Amino acid sequence: MSDDELLSALLDQIGTLAEGVQAVMENQQALSAKLDEQAASLAAIGVAVGLTYLASGADTPLPVEVLEDRAFARFLANYPIDGPPIAGKAVMEAHLAQLDQVDPSRLAAGFRDLERQANLSVIERIRNKQIERIARERYGDLEAIEKGRAVAGTPTRENDR
């Protein structure tokens, strides 16, 4: 075999290899598109299941391991802060009992601190927002209370007892 024949054979093999790599890349792109489609479908199912749960008015929350599945990410991103307690009614009542023990002048700083904590799950963040909403309904402008300004028409902790 001459050098020209060897070079020609090598170029043929490189061309065949390039065609094979191209076919694999096209196949991977098609698979990726199908996976993206399925992920979008799962996310839609997660939203549908979540909205069905909300519509049912159940006191028992969806299990945490279910809500932490990525299929529920879109549902959790849009979870209504004024919706049913994300952690369940009993757990929320326990948190609210603890809230009653906190001086209202410290609540705004506490909620700001919770917002900054990067290690909290989405479910914990929603729960905290729900507790903050309830605190603001009870006490009014938490920032004004924190700065020592009384807010007219809002109950103090002593008035709640």
C-alpha positions in Angstrom: 0.0 0.0 0.0 1.4 3.3 -1.0 1.4 6.5 1.0 -1.4 8.0 -1.1 -3.5 4.9 -0.7 -2.9 4.8 3.1 -3.7 8.5 3.3 -6.9 8.0 1.3 -8.0 5.1 3.5 -7.3 7.2 6.6 -9.3 10.1 5.3 -12.2 7.7 4.5 -12.1 6.4 8.0 -12.0 9.9 9.5 -15.0 10.8 7.2 -16.9 7.7 8.4 -16.1 8.6 12.0 -17.2 12.2 11.6 -20.5 10.9 10.1 -21.0 8.6 13.1 -20.2 11.4 15.6 -22.7 13.7 13.7 -25.4 11.0 13.9 -24.8 10.5 17.7 -25.0 14.3 18.2 -28.3 14.5 16.3 -29.7 11.5 18.3 -28.7 13.2 21.6 -30.3 16.4 20.5 -33.5 14.5 19.7 -33.4 12.7 23.0 -32.8 16.0 24.8 -35.8 17.6 23.1 -38.0 14.6 24.2 -36.7 14.9 27.8 -37.5 18.6 27.8 -41.0 17.8 26.6 -41.5 15.2 29.3 -40.1 17.6 32.0 -42.6 20.2 30.9 -45.3 17.7 31.0 -44.3 16.6 34.5 -44.3 20.2 35.6 -47.8 20.7 34.2 -48.9 17.6 36.1 -47.3 18.9 39.2 -49.2 22.2 38.9 -52.5 20.3 38.2 -52.0 18.1 41.2 -51.1 21.1 43.4 -54.0 23.1 42.3 -56.3 20.1 42.8 -54.9 19.9 46.4 -55.6 23.6 46.9 -59.1 23.3 45.5 -59.9 20.4 47.9 -59.3 22.6 50.9 -57.6 19.7 52.7 -56.1 20.3 56.2 -53.4 17.7 55.6 -50.6 19.0 53.4 -49.1 17.2 50.5 -46.1 15.2 51.7 -42.8 17.2 51.7 -41.1 14.6 49.6 -43.7 15.1 46.9 -43.6 18.9 47.0 -39.8 18.8 46.9 -39.9 16.9 43.6 -38.9 19.2 40.7 -42.2 18.5 39.0 -43.8 20.8 41.7 -41.3 23.7 41.2 -43.7 25.8 39.1 -46.6 25.1 41.5 -44.5 26.1 44.5 -43.2 29.2 42.7 -46.9 30.3 42.4 -48.2 29.0 45.7 -50.6 31.5 47.2 -49.3 33.0 50.4 -52.9 33.4 51.5 -53.6 29.8 50.6 -53.8 26.8 52.9 -50.8 26.3 55.2 -48.1 24.7 53.2 -47.0 22.7 56.2 -50.5 21.7 57.2 -53.0 23.2 59.7 -51.6 21.6 62.9 -48.0 22.6 62.1 -49.0 26.1 61.2 -51.0 26.5 64.5 -47.9 25.4 66.4 -45.8 28.0 64.6 -48.4 30.7 65.3 -48.4 29.7 69.0 -44.6 30.4 68.9 -45.2 33.6 67.1 -47.4 34.8 70.0 -44.4 34.5 72.3 -42.3 36.9 70.2 -42.3 40.7 70.8 -43.9 42.3 67.8 -41.1 44.8 67.6 -38.7 42.0 66.8 -40.8 40.4 64.0 -39.7 42.5 61.1 -36.0 41.8 61.8 -36.8 38.1 62.2 -38.6 37.9 58.9 -35.8 39.7 57.1 -33.3 37.3 58.6 -35.4 34.3 57.5 -35.5 35.8 53.9 -31.7 36.0 53.8 -31.2 32.4 54.9 -30.0 30.6 51.7 -30.3 27.1 53.2 -34.1 27.1 53.5 -36.2 24.9 51.2 -38.9 26.4 49.0 -41.5 24.9 51.3 -39.9 26.6 54.4 -39.8 29.9 52.5 -43.5 29.7 51.7 -44.3 28.7 55.3 -42.3 31.7 56.5 -44.1 34.0 54.1 -47.5 32.7 55.3 -46.5 33.3 58.9 -45.3 36.8 58.0 -48.6 37.5 56.3 -50.5 36.5 59.4 -48.2 38.5 61.7 -48.8 41.6 59.5 -52.5 41.0 59.6 -52.3 40.8 63.4 -49.9 43.6 64.2 -49.9 45.9 61.1 -46.8 47.7 59.9 -44.0 45.5 61.5 -41.3 47.9 60.4 -43.0 50.9 62.1 -43.4 48.8 65.3 -39.7 47.8 65.1 -38.8 51.5 65.0 -40.9 52.2 68.0 -43.7 53.9 66.2 -47.1 52.8 67.3 -49.5 52.0 64.5 -53.0 53.3 65.1 -55.7 50.7 65.0 -53.4 47.7 65.2 -53.5 45.4 68.2 -50.5 45.0 70.5 -49.6 41.6 71.9 -51.1 42.6 75.2 -54.4 43.4 73.5 -54.5 39.9 71.9 -54.4 38.2 75.3 
